[in-house]
Short mmCIF file of C-alpha atoms in Angstrom, two decimals:
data_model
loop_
_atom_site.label_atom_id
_atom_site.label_comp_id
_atom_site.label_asym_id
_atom_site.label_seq_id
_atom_site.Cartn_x
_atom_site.Cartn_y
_atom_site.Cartn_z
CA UNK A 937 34.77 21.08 9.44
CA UNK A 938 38.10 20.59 7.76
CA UNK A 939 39.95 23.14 6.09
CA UNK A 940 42.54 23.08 2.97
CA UNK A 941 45.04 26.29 2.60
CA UNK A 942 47.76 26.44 0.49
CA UNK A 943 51.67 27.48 1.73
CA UNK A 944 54.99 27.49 0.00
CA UNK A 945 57.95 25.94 0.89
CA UNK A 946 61.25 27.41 1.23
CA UNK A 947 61.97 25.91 -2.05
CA UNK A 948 58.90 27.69 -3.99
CA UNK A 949 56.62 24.41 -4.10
CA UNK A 950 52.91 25.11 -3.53
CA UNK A 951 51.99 22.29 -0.69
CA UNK A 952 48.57 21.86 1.03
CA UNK A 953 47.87 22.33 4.87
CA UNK A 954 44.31 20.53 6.31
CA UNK A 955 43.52 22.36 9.31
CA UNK A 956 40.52 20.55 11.37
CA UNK A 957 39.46 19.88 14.76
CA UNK A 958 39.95 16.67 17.07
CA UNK A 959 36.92 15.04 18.60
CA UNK A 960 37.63 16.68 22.41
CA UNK A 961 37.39 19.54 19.99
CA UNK A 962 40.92 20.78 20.05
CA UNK A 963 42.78 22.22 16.78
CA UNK A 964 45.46 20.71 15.03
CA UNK A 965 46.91 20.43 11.73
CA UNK A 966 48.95 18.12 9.20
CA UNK A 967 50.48 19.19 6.18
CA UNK A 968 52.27 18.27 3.14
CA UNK A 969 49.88 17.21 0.53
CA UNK A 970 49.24 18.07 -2.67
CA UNK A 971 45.97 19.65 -3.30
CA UNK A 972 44.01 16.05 -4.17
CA UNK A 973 45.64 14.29 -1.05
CA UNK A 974 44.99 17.22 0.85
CA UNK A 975 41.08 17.09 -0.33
CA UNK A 976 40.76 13.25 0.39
CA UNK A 977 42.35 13.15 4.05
CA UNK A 978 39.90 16.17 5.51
CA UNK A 979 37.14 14.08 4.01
CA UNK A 980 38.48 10.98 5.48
CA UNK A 981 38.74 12.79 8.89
CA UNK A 982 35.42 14.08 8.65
CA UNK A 983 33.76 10.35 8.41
CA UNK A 984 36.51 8.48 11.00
CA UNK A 985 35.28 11.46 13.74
CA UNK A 986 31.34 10.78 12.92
CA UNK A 987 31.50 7.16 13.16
CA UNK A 988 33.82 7.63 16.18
CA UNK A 989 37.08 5.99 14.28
CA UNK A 990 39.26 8.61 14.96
CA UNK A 991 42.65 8.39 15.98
CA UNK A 992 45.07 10.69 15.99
CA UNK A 993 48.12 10.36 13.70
CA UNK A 994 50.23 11.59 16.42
CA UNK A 995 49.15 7.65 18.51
CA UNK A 996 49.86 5.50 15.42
CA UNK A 997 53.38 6.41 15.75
CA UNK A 998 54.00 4.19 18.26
CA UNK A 999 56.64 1.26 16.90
CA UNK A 1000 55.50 -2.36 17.41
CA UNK A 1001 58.70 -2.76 19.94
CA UNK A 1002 57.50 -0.44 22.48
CA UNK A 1003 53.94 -2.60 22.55
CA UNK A 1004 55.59 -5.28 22.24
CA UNK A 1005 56.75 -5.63 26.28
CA UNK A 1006 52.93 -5.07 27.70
CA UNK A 1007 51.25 -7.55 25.59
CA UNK A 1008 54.43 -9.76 26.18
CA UNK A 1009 53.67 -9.67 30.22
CA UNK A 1010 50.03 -9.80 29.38
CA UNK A 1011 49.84 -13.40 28.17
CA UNK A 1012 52.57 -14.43 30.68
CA UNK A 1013 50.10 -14.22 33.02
CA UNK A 1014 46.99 -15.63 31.39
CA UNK A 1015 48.50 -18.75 29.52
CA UNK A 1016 50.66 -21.95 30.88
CA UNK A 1017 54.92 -21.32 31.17
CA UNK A 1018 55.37 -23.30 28.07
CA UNK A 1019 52.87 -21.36 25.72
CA UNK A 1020 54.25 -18.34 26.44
CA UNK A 1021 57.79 -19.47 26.32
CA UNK A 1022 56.63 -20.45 22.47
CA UNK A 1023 54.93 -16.80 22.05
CA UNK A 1024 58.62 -14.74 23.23
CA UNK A 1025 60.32 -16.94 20.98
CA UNK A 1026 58.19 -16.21 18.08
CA UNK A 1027 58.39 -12.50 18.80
CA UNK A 1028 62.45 -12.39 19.73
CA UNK A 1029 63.29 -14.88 16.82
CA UNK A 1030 60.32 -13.67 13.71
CA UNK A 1031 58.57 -10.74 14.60
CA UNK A 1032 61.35 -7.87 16.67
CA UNK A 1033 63.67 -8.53 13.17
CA UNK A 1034 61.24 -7.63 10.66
CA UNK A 1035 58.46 -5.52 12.80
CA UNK A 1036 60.34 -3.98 15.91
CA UNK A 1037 61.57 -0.48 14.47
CA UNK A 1038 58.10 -0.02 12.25
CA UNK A 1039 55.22 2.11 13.61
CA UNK A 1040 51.87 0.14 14.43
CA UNK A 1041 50.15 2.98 11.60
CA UNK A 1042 53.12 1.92 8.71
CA UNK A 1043 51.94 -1.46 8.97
CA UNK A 1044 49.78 -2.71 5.98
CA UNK A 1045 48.41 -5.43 5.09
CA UNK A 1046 49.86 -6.14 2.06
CA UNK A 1047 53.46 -6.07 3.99
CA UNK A 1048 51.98 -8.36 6.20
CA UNK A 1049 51.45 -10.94 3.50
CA UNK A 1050 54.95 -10.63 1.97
CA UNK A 1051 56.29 -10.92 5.37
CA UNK A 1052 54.19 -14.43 6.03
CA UNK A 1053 55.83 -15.63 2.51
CA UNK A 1054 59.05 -14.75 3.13
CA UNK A 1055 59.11 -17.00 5.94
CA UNK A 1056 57.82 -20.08 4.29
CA UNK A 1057 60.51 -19.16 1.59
CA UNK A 1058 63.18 -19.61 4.11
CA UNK A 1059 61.73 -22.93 5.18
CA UNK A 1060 59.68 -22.12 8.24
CA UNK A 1061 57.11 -24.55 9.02
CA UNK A 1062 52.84 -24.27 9.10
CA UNK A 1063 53.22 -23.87 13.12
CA UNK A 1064 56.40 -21.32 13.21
CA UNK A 1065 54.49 -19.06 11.06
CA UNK A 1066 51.38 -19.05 12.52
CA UNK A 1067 52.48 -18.43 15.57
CA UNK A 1068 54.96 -15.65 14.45
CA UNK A 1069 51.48 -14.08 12.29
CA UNK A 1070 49.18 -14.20 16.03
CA UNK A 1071 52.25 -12.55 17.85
CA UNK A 1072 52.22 -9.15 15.57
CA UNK A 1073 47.96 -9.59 15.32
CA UNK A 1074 48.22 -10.24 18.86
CA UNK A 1075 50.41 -6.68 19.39
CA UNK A 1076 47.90 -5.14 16.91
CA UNK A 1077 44.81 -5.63 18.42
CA UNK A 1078 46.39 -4.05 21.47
CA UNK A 1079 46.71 -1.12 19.09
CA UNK A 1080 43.67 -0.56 17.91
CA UNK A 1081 41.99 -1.19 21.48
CA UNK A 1082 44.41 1.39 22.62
CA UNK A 1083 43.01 3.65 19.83
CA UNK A 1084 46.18 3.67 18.04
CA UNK A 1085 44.72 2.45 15.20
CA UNK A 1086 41.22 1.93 13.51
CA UNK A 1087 41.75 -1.51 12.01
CA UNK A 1088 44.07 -4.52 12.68
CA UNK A 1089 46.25 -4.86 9.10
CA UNK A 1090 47.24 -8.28 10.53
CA UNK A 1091 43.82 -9.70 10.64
CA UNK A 1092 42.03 -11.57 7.59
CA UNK A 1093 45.09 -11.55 5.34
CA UNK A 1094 45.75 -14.10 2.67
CA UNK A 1095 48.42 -16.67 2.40
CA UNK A 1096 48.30 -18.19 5.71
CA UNK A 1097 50.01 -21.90 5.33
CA UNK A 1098 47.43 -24.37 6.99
CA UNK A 1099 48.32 -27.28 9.82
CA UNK A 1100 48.29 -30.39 7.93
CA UNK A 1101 47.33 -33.03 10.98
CA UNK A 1102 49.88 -35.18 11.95
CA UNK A 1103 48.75 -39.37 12.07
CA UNK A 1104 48.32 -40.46 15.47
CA UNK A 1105 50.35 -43.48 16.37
CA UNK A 1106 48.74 -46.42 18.27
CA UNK A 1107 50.15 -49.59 19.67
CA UNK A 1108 48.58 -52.70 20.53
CA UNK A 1109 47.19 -53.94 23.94
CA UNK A 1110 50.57 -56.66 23.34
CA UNK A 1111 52.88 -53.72 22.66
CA UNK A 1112 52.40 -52.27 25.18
CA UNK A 1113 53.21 -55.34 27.41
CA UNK A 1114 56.09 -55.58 25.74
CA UNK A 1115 57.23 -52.30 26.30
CA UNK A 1116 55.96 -51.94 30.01
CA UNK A 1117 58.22 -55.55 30.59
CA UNK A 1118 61.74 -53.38 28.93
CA UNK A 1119 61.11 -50.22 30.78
CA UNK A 1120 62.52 -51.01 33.84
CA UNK A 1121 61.72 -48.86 37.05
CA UNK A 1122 59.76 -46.95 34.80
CA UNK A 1123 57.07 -49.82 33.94
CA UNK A 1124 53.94 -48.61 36.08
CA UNK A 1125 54.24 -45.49 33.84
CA UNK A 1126 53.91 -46.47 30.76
CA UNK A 1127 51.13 -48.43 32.04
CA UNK A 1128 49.60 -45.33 33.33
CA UNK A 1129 49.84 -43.30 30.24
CA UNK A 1130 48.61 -46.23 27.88
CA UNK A 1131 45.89 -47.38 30.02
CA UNK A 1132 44.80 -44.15 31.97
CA UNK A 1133 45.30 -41.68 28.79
CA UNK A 1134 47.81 -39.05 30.82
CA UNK A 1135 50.17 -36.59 29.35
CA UNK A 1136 53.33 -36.65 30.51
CA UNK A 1137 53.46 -33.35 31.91
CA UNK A 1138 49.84 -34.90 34.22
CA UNK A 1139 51.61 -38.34 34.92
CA UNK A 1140 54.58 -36.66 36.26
CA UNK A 1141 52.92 -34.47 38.61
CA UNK A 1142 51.08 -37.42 40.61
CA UNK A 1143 51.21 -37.75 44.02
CA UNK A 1144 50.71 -40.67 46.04
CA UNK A 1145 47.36 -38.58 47.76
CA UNK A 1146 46.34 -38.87 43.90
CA UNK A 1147 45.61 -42.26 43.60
CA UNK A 1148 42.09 -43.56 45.16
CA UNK A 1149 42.83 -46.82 45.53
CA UNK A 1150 39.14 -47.56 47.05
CA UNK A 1151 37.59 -45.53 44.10
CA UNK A 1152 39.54 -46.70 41.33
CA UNK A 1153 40.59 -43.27 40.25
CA UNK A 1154 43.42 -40.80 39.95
CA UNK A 1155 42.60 -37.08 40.69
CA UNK A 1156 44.58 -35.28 38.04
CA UNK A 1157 44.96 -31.59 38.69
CA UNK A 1158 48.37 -30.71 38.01
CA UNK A 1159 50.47 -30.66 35.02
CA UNK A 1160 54.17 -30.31 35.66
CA UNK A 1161 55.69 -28.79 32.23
CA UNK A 1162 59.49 -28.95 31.69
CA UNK A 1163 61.17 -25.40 30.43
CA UNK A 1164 65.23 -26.26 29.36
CA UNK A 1165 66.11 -27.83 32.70
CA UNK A 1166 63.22 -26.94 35.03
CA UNK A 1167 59.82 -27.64 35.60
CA UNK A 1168 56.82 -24.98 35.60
CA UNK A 1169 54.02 -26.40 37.39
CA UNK A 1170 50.59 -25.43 36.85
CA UNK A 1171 46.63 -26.54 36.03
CA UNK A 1172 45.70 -28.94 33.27
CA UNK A 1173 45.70 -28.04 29.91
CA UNK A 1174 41.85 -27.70 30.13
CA UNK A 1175 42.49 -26.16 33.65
CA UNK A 1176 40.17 -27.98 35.09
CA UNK A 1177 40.01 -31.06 37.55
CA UNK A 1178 39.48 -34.48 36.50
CA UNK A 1179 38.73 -38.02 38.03
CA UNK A 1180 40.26 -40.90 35.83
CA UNK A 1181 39.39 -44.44 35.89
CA UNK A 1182 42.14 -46.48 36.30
CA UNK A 1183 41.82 -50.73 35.38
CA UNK A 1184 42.84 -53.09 38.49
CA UNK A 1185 45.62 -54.09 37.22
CA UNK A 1186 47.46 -50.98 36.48
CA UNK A 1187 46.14 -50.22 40.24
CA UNK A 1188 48.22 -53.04 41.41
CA UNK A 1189 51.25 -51.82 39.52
CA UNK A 1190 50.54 -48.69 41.18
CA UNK A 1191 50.10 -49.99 44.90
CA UNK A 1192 53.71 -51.22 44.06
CA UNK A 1193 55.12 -47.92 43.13
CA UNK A 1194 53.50 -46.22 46.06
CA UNK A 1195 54.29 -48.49 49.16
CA UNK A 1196 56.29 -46.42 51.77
CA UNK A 1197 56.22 -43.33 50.26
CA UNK A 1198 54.35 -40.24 51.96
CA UNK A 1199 51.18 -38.72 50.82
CA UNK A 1200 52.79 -35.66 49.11
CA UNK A 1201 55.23 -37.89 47.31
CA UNK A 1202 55.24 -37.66 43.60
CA UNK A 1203 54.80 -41.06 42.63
CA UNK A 1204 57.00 -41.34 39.50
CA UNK A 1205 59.50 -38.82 40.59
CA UNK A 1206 62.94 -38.32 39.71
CA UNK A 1207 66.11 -39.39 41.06
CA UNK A 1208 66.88 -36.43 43.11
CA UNK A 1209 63.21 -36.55 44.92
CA UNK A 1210 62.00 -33.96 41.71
CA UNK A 1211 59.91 -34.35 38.75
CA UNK A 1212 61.00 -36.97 35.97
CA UNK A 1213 62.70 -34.98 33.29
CA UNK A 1214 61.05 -35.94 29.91
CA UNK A 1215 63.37 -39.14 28.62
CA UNK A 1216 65.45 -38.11 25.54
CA UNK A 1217 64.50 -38.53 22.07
CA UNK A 1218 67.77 -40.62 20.98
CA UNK A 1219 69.04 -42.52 23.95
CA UNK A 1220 66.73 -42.11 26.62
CA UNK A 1221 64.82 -44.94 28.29
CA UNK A 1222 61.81 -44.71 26.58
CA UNK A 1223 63.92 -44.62 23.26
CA UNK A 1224 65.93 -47.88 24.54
CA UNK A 1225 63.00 -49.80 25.21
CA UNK A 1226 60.73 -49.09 22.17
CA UNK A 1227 63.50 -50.54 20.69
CA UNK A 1228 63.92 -53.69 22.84
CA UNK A 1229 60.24 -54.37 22.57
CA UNK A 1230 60.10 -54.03 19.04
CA UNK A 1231 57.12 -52.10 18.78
CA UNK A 1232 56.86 -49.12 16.12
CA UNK A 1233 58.45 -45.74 16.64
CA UNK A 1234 56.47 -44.32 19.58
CA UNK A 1235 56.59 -41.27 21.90
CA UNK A 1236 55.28 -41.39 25.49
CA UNK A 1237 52.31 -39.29 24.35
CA UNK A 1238 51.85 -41.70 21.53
CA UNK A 1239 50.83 -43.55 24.64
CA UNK A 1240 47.90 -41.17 25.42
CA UNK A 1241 46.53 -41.77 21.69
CA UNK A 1242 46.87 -45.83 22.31
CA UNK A 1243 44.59 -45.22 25.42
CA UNK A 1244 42.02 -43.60 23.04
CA UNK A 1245 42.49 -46.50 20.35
CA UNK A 1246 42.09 -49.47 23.61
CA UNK A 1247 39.03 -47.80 25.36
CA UNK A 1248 37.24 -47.28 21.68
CA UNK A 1249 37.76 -50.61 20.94
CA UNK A 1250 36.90 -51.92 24.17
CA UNK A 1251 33.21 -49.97 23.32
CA UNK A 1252 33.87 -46.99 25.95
CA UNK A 1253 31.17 -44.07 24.68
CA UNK A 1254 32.78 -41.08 23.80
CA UNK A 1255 31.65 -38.90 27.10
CA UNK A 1256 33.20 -41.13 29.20
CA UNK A 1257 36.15 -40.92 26.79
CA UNK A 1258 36.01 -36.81 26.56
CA UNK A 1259 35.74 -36.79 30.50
CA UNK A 1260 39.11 -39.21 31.06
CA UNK A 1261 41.49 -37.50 28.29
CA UNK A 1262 40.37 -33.91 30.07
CA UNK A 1263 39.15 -32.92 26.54
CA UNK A 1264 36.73 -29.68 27.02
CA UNK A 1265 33.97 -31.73 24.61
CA UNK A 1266 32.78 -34.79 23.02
CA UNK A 1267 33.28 -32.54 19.76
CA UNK A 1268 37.08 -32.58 20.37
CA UNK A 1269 37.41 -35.73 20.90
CA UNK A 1270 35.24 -37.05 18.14
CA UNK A 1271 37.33 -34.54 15.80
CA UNK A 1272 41.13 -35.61 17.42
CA UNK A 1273 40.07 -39.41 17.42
CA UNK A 1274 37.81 -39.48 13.86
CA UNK A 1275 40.30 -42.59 12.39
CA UNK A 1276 39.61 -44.72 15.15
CA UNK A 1277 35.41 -44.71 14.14
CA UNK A 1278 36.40 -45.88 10.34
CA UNK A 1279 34.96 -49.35 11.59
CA UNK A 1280 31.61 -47.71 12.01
CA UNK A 1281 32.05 -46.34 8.16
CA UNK A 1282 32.61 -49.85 7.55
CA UNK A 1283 29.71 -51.48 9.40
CA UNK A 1284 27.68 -48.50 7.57
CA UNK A 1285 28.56 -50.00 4.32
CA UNK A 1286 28.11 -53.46 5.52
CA UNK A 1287 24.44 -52.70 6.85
CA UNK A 1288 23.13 -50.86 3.40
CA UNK A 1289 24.48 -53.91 2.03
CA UNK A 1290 22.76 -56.51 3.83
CA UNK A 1291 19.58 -54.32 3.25
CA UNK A 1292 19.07 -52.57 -0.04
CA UNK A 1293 21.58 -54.94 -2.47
CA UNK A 1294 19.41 -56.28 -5.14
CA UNK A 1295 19.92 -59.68 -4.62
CA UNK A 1296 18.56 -59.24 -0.84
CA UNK A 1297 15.81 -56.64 -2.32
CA UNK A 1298 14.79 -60.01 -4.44
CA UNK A 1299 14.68 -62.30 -1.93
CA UNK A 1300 12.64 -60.24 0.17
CA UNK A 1301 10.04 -59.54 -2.11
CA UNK A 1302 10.24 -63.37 -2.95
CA UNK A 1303 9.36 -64.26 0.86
CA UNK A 1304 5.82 -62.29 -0.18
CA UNK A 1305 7.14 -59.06 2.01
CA UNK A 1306 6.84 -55.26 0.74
CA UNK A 1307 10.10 -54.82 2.57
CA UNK A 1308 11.72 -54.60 -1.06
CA UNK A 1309 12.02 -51.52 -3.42
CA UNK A 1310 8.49 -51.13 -3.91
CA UNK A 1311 7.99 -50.68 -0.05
CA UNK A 1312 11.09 -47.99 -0.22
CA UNK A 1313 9.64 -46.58 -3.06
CA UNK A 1314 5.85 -45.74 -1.53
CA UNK A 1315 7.36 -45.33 1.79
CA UNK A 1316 9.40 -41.94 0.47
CA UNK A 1317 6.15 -40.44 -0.61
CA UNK A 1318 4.22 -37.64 0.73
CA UNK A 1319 1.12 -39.01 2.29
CA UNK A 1320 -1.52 -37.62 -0.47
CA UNK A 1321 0.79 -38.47 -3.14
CA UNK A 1322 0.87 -42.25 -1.44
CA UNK A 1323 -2.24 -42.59 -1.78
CA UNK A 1324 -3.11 -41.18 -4.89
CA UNK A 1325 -0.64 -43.79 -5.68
CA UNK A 1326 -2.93 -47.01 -4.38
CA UNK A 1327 -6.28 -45.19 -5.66
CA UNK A 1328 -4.34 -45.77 -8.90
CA UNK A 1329 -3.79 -49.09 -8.39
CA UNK A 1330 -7.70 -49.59 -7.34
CA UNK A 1331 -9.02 -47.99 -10.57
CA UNK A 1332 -6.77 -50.47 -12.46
CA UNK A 1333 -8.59 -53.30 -10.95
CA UNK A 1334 -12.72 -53.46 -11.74
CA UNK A 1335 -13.72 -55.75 -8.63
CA UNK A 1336 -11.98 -52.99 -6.66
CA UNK A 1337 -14.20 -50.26 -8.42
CA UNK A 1338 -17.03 -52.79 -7.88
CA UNK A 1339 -16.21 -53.38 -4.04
CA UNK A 1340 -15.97 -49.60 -2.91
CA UNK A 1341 -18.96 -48.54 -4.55
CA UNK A 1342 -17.47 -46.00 -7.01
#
């Protein structure tokens, strides 16, 4: 058990010493309390030590810097180039300025918060702060599995800004024609992001051993990612594998692009034999010919949304759907894509219509049918309650009492 003793400083103040034992049962010692503080924390090591929460104060002094570097290296290698490139930027730019110096144990939760304001104070968007708020969680829970500390202060706070989802953008079948016909060299791409649902990082990684021309598919695999001026290649976003359907006339376009070009080729490759850099927001070929076309602002993976908007509308089920986007369920798709079923909302409304308006109910019951609102009526009944309902009706009417011998 813990033990409280009293000492004097060199100044004369009367200061409180807990003396207590470690759970590999070795002594130690922390002082400077006053004789309540000194009370509470050998009760509070007492409990963390039974229900195997200890850690020693010694651990917690640790700074969030020094953990930074191994959780850092961590998630380099278990997430894509260009996620983590987001997650060192979050820690170099938000988190080492504000969290670096501070030991994991100083941290609090109410810090936290004030530090998650702050930044949305100074202007820093929904997806800039969450990011910066899983970086120092992320560090955290390294922490406590570490036994640094017992709880995460990063986790469950309050005043988190929310994503607000951003409207998908879809062209028509026609616009993208239009803008296929002004692209130039590039025109069996934009074809195979509108019709096949790539995303650019996918379409650019093609090679000419990718496209099944007897199958009708492309085997997508790879996802070439540009960092500044280089590409990191890598799996899918879903890492996995997928076989996409591709129509017969975006085949043909494709048969075009391929023809004398070796099976390791990429097919829409750049001009120096590497992958297409990612056309530039202001002046860049996809820019120029949005513009020529005519069509509404677009981005190339506006493209990938139009393919969701053409197959819905062309009555492709949402599995097939979920397997060509590479989404890792129905679910996600249903939940990224939820606009583009507002016609079934409306055919909903349309249906209750036609069946239940009163006008309708009338003519029904008109034509000598109980299809009207006393069929709906009965019909929502519990069964003995149904036909208590018609033995009602019988005992109303004497031939009926008459006929069933009551």
């Amino acid at each position: 058990m813990a033990t409280i003793s009293k000492y004097q400083t060199s100044s004369g103040t009367n200061l409180y010493r807990v003396r207590y034992r470690t759970p590999d049962n070795r002594q130690t010692d922390k002082r400077g309390f006053t004789k309540r503080d000194a009370e509470l924390f050998a009760a509070t090591v007492e409990v963390t030590k039974a229900k195997g929460e200890y850690v020693a104060p010694k651990l917690g002094r640790v700074t969030v810097n020094e953990l930074a570097p191994d959780w850092l290296a961590r998630k380099k290698q278990a997430t894509a180039p260009s996620h983590y490139r987001t997650l060192e930027t979050a820690w170099r730019v938000h988190v080492k300025p504000r969290w670096g110096k501070v030991s994991v144990a100083d941290v609090d939760a109410l810090g936290v918060e004030a530090w998650i304001a702050s930044m949305g104070v100074k202007g820093a968007g929904a997806t800039t702060v969450l990011r910066a708020h899983g970086v120092l969680s992320g560090i955290l829970a390294g922490a406590v599995k570490g036994k640094r500390l017992a709880t995460n202060p990063a986790k469950g706070i309050e005043g988190l800004p929310r994503k607000t989802a951003k409207r998908h953008v879809y062209v028509s079948a026609q616009d993208v024609a239009r803008l296929a016909d002004e692209s130039g060299e590039h025109r069996a791409l934009v074809l195979v992001l509108a019709y096949c649902g790539l995303r650019w990082g996918e379409a650019i990684g093609l090679r000419v051993r990718d496209v099944e021309f007897l199958r009708r598919r492309l085997s997508v695999s790879e996802n070439a990612v540009q960092i500044g001026a280089r590409h990191a290649v890598g799996p899918t976003k879903g890492r996995k594998a997928r076989s996409v359907p591709v129509p017969t006339f975006v085949l043909g376009e494709l048969s075009v692009q391929c023809a004398g070009e070796a099976s390791r080729d990429l097919v829409f490759g750049g001009r120096d034999g590497g992958y297409l850099p990612r056309p530039k927001s202001s002046n860049g070929w996809f820019r120029r010919a949005v513009k020529a076309a005519g069509t509404q602002a677009v981005t190339p993976h506006d493209l990938r949304h139009t393919c969701a908007s053409l197959a819905v509308s062309a009555g492709v089920n949402v599995l097939a759907l979920q397997r060509m986007l590479g989404h890792q369920s129905a679910k996600v798709t249903l939940d990224t894509y939820a606009d583009l079923f507002d016609d079934d909302l409306d055919a909903v409304s349309a249906t209750l219509h036609a069946r239940y308006s009163p006008e309708n109910v009338g003519k029904m019951w008109a034509q000598g049918g109980l299809d009207g609102s006393q069929q709906t009526s009965e019909s929502r009944l519990p069964a003995q309650k149904r036909s208590e309902h018609q033995c009602g009706r019988r005992d109303s009417n004497p031939q009926a009492l008459s006929s069933t011998g009551t």
